[in-house]
Short mmCIF file of C-alpha atoms in Angstrom, two decimals:
data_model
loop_
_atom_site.label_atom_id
_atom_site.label_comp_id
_atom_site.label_asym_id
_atom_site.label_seq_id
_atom_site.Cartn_x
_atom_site.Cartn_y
_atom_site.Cartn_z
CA UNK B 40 18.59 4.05 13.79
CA UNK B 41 15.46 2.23 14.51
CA UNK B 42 15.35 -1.36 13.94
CA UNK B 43 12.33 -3.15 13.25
CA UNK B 44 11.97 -7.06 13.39
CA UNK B 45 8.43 -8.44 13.04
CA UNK B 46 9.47 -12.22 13.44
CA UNK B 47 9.71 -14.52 16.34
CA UNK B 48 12.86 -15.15 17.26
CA UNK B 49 12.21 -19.28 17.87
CA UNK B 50 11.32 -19.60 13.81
CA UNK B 51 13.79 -17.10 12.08
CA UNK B 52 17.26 -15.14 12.55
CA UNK B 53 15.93 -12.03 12.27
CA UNK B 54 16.20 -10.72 15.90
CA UNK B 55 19.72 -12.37 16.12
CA UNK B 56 21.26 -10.24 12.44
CA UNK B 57 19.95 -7.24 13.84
CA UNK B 58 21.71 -7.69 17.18
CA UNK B 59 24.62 -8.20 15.62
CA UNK B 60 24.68 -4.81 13.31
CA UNK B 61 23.08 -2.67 16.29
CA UNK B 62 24.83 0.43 16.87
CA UNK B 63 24.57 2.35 19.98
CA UNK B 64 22.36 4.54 20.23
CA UNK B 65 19.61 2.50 17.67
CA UNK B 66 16.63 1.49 19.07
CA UNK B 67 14.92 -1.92 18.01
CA UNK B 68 10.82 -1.96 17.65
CA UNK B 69 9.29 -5.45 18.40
CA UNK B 70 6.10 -6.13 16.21
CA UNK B 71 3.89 -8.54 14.69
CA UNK B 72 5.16 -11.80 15.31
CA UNK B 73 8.56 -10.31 17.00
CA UNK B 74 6.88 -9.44 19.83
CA UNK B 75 7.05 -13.10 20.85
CA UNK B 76 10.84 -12.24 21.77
CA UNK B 77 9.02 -9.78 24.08
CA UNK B 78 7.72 -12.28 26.72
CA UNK B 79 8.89 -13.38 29.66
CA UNK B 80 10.98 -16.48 30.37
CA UNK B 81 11.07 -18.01 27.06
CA UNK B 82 14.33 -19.78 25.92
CA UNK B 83 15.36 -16.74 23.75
CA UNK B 84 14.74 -13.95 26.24
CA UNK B 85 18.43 -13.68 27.14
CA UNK B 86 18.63 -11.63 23.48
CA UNK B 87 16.27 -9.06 24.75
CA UNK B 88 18.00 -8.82 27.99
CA UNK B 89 21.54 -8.42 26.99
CA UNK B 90 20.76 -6.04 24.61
CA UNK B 91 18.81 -3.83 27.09
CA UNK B 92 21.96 -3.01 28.43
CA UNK B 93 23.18 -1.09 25.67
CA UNK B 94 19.80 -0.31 23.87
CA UNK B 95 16.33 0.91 23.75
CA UNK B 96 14.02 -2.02 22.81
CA UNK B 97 10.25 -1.11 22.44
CA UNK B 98 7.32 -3.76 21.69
CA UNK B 99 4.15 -2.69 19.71
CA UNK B 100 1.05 -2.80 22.28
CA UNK B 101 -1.46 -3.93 19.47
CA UNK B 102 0.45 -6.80 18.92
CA UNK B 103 1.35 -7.74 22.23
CA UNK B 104 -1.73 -7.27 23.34
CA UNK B 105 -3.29 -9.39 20.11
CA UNK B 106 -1.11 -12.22 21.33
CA UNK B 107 -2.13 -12.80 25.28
CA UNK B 108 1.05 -11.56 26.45
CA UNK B 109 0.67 -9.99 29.78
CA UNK B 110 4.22 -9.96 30.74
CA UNK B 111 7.39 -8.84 28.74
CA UNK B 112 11.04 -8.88 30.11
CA UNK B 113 12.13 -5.90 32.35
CA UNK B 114 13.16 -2.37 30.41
CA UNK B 115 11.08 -3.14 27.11
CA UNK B 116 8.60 -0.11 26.72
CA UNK B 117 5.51 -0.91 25.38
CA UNK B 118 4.51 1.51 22.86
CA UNK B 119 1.60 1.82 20.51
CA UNK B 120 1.42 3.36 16.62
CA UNK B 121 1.42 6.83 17.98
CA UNK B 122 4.50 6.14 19.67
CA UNK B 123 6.09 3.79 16.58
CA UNK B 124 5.33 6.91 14.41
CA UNK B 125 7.67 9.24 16.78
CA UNK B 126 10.27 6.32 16.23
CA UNK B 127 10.22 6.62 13.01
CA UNK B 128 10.12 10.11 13.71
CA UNK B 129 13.64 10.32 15.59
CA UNK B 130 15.02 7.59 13.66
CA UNK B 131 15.72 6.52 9.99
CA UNK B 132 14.37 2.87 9.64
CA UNK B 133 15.67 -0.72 8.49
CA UNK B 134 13.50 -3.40 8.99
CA UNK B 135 14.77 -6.60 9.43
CA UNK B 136 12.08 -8.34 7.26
CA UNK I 187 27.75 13.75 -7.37
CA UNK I 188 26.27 16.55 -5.56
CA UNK I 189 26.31 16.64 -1.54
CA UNK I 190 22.27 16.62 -1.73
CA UNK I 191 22.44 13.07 -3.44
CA UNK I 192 20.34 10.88 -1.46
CA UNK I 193 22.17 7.73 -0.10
CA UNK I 194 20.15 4.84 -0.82
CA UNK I 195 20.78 0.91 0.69
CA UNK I 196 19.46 -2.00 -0.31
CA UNK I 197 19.92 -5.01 2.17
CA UNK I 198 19.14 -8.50 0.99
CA UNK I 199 18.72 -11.32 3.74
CA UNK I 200 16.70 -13.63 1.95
CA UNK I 201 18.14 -16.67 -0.16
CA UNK I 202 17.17 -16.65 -3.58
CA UNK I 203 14.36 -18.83 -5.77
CA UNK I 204 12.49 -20.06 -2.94
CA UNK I 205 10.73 -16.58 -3.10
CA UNK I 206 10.58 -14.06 -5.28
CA UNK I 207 12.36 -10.84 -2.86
CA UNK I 208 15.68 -11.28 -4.60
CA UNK I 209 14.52 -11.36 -8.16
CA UNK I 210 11.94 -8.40 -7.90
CA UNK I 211 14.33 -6.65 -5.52
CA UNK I 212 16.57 -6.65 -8.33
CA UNK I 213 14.34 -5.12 -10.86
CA UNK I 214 13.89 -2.59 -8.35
CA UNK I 215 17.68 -1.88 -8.07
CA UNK I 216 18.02 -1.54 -11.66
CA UNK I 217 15.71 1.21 -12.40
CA UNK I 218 16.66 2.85 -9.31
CA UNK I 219 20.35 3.11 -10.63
CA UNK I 220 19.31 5.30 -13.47
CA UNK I 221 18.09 8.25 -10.75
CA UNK I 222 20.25 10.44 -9.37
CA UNK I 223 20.85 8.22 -6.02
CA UNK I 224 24.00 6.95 -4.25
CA UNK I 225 22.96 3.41 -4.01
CA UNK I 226 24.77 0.54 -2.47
CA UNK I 227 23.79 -2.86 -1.81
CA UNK I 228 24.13 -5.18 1.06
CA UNK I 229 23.89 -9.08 0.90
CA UNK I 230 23.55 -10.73 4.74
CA UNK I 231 22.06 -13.93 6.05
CA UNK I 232 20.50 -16.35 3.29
CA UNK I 233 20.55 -13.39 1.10
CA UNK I 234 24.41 -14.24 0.28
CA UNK I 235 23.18 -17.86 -1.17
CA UNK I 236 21.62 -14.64 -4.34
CA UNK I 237 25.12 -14.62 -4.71
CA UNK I 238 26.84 -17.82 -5.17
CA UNK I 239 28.01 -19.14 -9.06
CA UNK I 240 26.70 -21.25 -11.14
CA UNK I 241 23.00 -20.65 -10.42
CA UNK I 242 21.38 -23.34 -12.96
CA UNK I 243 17.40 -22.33 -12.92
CA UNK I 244 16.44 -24.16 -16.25
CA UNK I 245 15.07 -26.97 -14.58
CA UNK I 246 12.89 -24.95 -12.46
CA UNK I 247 11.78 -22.97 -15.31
CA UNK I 248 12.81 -19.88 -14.07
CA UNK I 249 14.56 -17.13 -16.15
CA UNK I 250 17.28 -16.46 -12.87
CA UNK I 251 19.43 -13.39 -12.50
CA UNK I 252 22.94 -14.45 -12.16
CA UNK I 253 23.48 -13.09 -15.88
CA UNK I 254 21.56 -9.82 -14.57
CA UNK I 255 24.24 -9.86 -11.35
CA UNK I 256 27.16 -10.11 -14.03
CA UNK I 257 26.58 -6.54 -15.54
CA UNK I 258 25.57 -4.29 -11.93
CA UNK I 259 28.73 -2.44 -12.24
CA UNK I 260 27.74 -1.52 -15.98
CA UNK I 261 24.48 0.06 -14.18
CA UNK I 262 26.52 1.70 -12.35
CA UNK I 263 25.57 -0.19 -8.86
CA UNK I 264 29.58 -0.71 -8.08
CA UNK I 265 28.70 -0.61 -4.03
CA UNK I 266 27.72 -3.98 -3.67
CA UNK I 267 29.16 -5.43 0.28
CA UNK I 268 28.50 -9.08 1.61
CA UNK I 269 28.74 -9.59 5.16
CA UNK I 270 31.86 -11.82 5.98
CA UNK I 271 30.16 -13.84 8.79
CA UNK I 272 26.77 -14.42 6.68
CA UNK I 273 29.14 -15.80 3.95
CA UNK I 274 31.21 -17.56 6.45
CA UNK I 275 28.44 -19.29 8.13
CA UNK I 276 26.95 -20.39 4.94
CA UNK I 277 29.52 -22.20 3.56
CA UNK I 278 31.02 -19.87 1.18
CA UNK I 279 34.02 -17.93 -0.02
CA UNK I 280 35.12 -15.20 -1.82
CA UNK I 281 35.67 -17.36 -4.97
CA UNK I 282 31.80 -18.96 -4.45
CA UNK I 283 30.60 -14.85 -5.39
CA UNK I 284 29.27 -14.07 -8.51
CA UNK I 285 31.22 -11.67 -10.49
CA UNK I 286 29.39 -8.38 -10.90
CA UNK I 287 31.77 -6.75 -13.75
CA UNK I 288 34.45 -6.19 -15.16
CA UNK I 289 37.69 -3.32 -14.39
CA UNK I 290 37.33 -0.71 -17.14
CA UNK I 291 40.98 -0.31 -16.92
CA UNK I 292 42.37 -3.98 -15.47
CA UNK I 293 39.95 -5.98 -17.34
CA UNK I 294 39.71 -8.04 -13.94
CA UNK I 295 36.90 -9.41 -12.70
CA UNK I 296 34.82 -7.50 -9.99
CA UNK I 297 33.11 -9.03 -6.96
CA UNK I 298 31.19 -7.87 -4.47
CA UNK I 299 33.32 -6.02 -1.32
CA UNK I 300 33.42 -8.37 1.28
CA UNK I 301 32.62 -6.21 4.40
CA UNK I 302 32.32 -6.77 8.37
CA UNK I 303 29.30 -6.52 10.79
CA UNK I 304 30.92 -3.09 12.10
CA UNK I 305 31.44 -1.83 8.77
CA UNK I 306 27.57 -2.57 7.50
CA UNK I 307 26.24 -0.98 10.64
CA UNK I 308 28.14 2.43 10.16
CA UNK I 309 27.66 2.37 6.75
CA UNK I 310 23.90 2.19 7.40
CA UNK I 311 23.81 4.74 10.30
CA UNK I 312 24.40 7.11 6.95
CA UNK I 313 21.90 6.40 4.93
CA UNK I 314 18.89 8.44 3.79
CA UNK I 315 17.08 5.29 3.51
CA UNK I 316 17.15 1.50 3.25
CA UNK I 317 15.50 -0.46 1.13
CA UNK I 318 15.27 -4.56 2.25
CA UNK I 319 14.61 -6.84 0.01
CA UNK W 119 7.76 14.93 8.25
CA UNK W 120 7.47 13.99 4.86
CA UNK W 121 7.19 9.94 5.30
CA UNK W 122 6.74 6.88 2.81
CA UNK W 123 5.16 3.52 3.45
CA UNK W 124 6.46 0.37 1.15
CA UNK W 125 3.84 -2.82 1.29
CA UNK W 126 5.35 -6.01 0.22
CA UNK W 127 2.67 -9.03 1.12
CA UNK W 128 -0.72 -9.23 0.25
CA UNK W 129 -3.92 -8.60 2.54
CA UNK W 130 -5.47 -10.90 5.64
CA UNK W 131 -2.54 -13.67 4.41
CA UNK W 132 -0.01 -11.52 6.28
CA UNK W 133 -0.42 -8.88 9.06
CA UNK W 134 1.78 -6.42 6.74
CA UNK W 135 -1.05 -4.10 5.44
CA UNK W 136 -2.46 -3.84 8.60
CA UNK W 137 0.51 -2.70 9.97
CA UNK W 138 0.93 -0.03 7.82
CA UNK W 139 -2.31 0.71 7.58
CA UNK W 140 -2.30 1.65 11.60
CA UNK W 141 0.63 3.49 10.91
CA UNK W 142 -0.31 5.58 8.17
CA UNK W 143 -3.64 6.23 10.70
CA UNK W 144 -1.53 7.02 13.18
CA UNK W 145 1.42 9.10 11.29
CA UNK W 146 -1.82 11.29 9.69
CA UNK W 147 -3.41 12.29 13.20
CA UNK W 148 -0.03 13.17 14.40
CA UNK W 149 0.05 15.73 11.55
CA UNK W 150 2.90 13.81 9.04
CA UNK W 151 2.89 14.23 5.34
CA UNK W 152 2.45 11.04 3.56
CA UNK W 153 4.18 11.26 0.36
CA UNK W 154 2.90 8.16 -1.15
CA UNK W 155 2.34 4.64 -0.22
CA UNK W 156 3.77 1.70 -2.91
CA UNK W 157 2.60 -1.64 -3.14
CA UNK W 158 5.10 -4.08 -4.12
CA UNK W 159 5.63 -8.38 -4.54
CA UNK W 160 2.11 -9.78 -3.46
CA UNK W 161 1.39 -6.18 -1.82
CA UNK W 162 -0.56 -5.46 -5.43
CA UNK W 163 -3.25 -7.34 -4.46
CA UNK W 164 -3.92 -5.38 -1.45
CA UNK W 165 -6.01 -3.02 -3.50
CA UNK W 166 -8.48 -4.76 -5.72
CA UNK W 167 -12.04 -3.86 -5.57
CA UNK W 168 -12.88 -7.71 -6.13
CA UNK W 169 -12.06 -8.68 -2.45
CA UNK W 170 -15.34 -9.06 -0.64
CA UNK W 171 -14.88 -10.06 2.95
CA UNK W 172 -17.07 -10.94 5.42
CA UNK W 173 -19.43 -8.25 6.72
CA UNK W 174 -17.59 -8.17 9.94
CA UNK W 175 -14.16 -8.21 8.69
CA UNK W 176 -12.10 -5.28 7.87
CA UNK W 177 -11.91 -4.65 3.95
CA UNK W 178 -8.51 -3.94 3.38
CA UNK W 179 -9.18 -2.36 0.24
CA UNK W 180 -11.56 -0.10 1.04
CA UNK W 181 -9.54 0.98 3.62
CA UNK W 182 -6.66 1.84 1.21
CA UNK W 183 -9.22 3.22 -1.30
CA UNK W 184 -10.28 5.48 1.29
CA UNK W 185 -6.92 6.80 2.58
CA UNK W 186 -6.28 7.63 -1.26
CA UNK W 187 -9.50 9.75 -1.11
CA UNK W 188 -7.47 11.91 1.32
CA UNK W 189 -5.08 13.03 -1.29
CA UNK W 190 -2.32 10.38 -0.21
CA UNK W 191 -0.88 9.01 -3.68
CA UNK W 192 -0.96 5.01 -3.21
CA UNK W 193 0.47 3.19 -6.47
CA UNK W 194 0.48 -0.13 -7.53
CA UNK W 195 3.99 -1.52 -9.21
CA UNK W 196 3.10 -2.01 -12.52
CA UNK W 197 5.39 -4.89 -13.41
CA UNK W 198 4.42 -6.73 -10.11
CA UNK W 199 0.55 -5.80 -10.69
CA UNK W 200 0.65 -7.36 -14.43
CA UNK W 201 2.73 -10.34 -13.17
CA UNK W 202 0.43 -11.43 -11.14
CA UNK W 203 -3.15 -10.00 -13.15
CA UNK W 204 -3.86 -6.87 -11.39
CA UNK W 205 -5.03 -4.32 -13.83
CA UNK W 206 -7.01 -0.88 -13.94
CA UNK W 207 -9.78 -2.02 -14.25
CA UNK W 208 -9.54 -4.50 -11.10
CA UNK W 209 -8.15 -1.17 -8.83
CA UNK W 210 -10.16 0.60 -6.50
CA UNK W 211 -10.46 4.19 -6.55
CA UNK W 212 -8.28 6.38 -5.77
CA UNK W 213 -5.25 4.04 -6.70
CA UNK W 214 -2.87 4.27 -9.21
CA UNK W 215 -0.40 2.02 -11.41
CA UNK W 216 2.78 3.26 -12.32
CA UNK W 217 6.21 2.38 -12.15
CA UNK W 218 8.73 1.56 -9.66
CA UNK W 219 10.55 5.11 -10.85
CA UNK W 220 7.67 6.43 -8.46
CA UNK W 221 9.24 4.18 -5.54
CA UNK W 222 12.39 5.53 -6.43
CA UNK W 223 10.78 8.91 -6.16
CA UNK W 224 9.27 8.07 -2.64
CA UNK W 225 12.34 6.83 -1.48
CA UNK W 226 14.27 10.01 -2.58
CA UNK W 227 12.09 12.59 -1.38
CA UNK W 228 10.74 10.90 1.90
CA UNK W 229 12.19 11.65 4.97
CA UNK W 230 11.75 8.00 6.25
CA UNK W 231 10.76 5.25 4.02
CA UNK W 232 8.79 2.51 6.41
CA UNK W 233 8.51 -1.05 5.09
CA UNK W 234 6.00 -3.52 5.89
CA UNK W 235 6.56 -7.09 4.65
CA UNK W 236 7.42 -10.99 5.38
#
C-alpha cells in the first residue's frame, strides 16, 4: 500500500496512526505540509528514521522544495508528481488525511 | 456476493461536530451501501469520539447522526471495526460505542467490532479502495 | 490505469486542489485514464466561474474547467454543492452536478481512487 500523510507531524497524529498500521512492504508519500517530517534534525525525525528501516518513505519535491528544505533525513527519496503517479501506480492508496 | 464485488473501506480519524467529515462522510456511506460494494468501515484516532453515546447536538443546533449510526446494520453496513488503542487512548470503552443495530435473530444489541492495529492494516492491504473521511 | 481523484477542501484556502490538480497533469502525460474527478465537503467550491483571482495567480477554476474540456468527467456533489449555494448556473464549463452514486461509481470502477483533502 501507499500511504499518504500531508500533515506535519509537530501539529497532528497523522504521521504517528499511519506508522502504527504500516505493513511491510507499504510505502509512505510525504506531501504538503508532511513533508516537514522530511527535514533534518527536527525533534520528530526519529519517526522517519525508524521507519526507514523497514519501509520506503518518499517526499514530494514540489513541496519540499516550496518549503526551503534543502536537507531531508538519510534514505527518503525525493520524488516529484511523475513519480507520485507511479506510486499510485504500484500501490492502492489511503491517505492519512 | 460475487468474487468481482469491489471491497470498499471507509476510515474515519476525525472527531465529530467540530467539522463536518463525519457527518457528510456518512451520507456518503449510506448511498454507497445500496451499490453492489463490500463496504466496511473503520473508526481510528478522534474519529472514535463519532462514536461515543449520548451525542446531545440540540444546543448546537445541529441535526447529529447518532440516530443515523443506530440503523447502519439495517443498510446493510454490518462491517463497522474501531481500533482498540484509538478507543483506549481516548478514554473509552466498549460500553461508551453507539449501538449500530439490532440481531435479527437475538434481538441483542450490535456494536461496532472492536479490532487491533494488525488486524486494520491487513484488512486494508485487501481493499479495492479506501475511502477517508 | 483507470484512476479517480476525490477533492475534499476548497481552492487557495488549502493546498488540496493543487495537489490533485498536479497529479491529474501528471497521471494524463504519463498516459492514465482519468475516470472522473469528484468534488466533495468545501471541494464544491473549487469550480465556480465567480472566482476571479489576481491576474498573476493561478485560477483554480479555470484550470478544472479546462481539464473537463479534455473529456475527463469532473462532478460536483450535489447535496454538498446546494448546502453550501453552488448551483448550475454558478459552474464552469465542462462541470457537472450529480450525485454521490457517481462517487460510488468512481470508486468502483477506478483502479486507484486518490484523495486530496485536510
Amino acid at each position: 500500500m501507499l500511504h499518504t500523510v500531508n500533515k506535519s507531524p509537530f501539529q497532528n497524529g497523522a504521521l504517528e496512526s499511519c506508522l502504527r498500521f504500516i505493513n511491510e512492504g507499504d510505502v509512505i508519500l510525504l506531501i504538503e505540509d508532511g513533508v516537514f517530517g522530511a527535514r533534518t534534525g527536527t525533534a520528530k525525525a526519529a519517526l522517519i528514521e525508524n521507519v526507514l528501516k523497514t519501509n520506503k518513505v518518499y517526499a514530494l519535491s514540489a513541496d519540499v522544495q516550496a518549503r526551503g528544505i534543502t536537507s531531508v533525513i538519510d534514505g527518503i527519496e525525493v520524488t516529484d508528481y511523475a513519480g507520485f503517479v507511479d506510486l499510485v501506480e504500484q500501490h492502492s492508496v489511503h491517505s492519512w488525511l | 456476493m460475487s468474487d468481482d464485488v469491489k471491497k470498499i473501506m471507509f476510515t474515519v480519524r476525525k472527531g465529530p461536530h467540530g467539522t463536518i467529515y463525519v457527518y457528510e462522510g456518512l451520507e456518503v456511506k449510506l448511498i454507497m451501501a445500496a451499490y453492489d460494494a463490500d463496504i466496511s468501515v473503520v473508526f481510528m484516532d478522534d474519529g472514535v469520539y463519532a462514536l461515543q453515546q449520548g451525542q446531545k447536538t440540540g444546543d448546537l443546533g445541529i441535526k447529529g447522526f447518532e440516530a443515523t449510526y443506530g440503523v447502519l446494520v439495517d443498510y446493510e453496513i454490518s462491517k463497522v471495526y474501531v481500533d482498540k488503542k484509538s478507543m483506549e487512548d481516548r478514554g473509552m470503552t466498549v460500553e461508551d460505542l453507539v449501538v449500530i443495530g439490532e440481531d435479527e435473530d437475538t434481538e441483542e444489541d450490535i456494536r461496532p467490532t472492536v479490532v487491533d492495529a494488525d488486524q486494520i492494516a491487513a484488512m486494508m492491504a485487501e481493499q479495492h479502495n479506501i475511502l477517508p473521511f | 490505469m483507470k484512476l479517480a481523484v476525490l477533492i475534499y477542501e476548497g481552492p487557495y484556502n488549502h493546498e488540496a486542489s493543487d495537489s490533485a490538480y498536479n497529479f491529474v497533469e501528471a497521471a494524463l502525460e504519463k498516459g492514465h485514464e482519468i475516470r472522473g474527478i469528484f468534488f466533495y465537503h468545501d471541494g464544491v467550491y473549487n469550480v465556480t466561474k465567480l472566482m476571479d483571482p489576481p491576474q498573476d495567480d493561478r485560477h483554480i477554476s479555470k484550470r478544472w474547467s479546462e481539464l473537463g474540456a479534455k473529456g475527463i468527467d469532473i462532478v460536483v456533489c450535489i447535496a454538498a454543492a446546494k448546502r453550501r449555494g453552488i448551483v448550475d448556473d454558478v459552474l464552469v464549463d465542462n462541470v457537472r452536478i450529480s450525485g454521490l452514486g457517481q462517487l460510488t461509481m468512481m470508486a468502483i470502477e477506478a483502479e486507484r481512487m486518490v484523495v486530496f483533502g485536510d
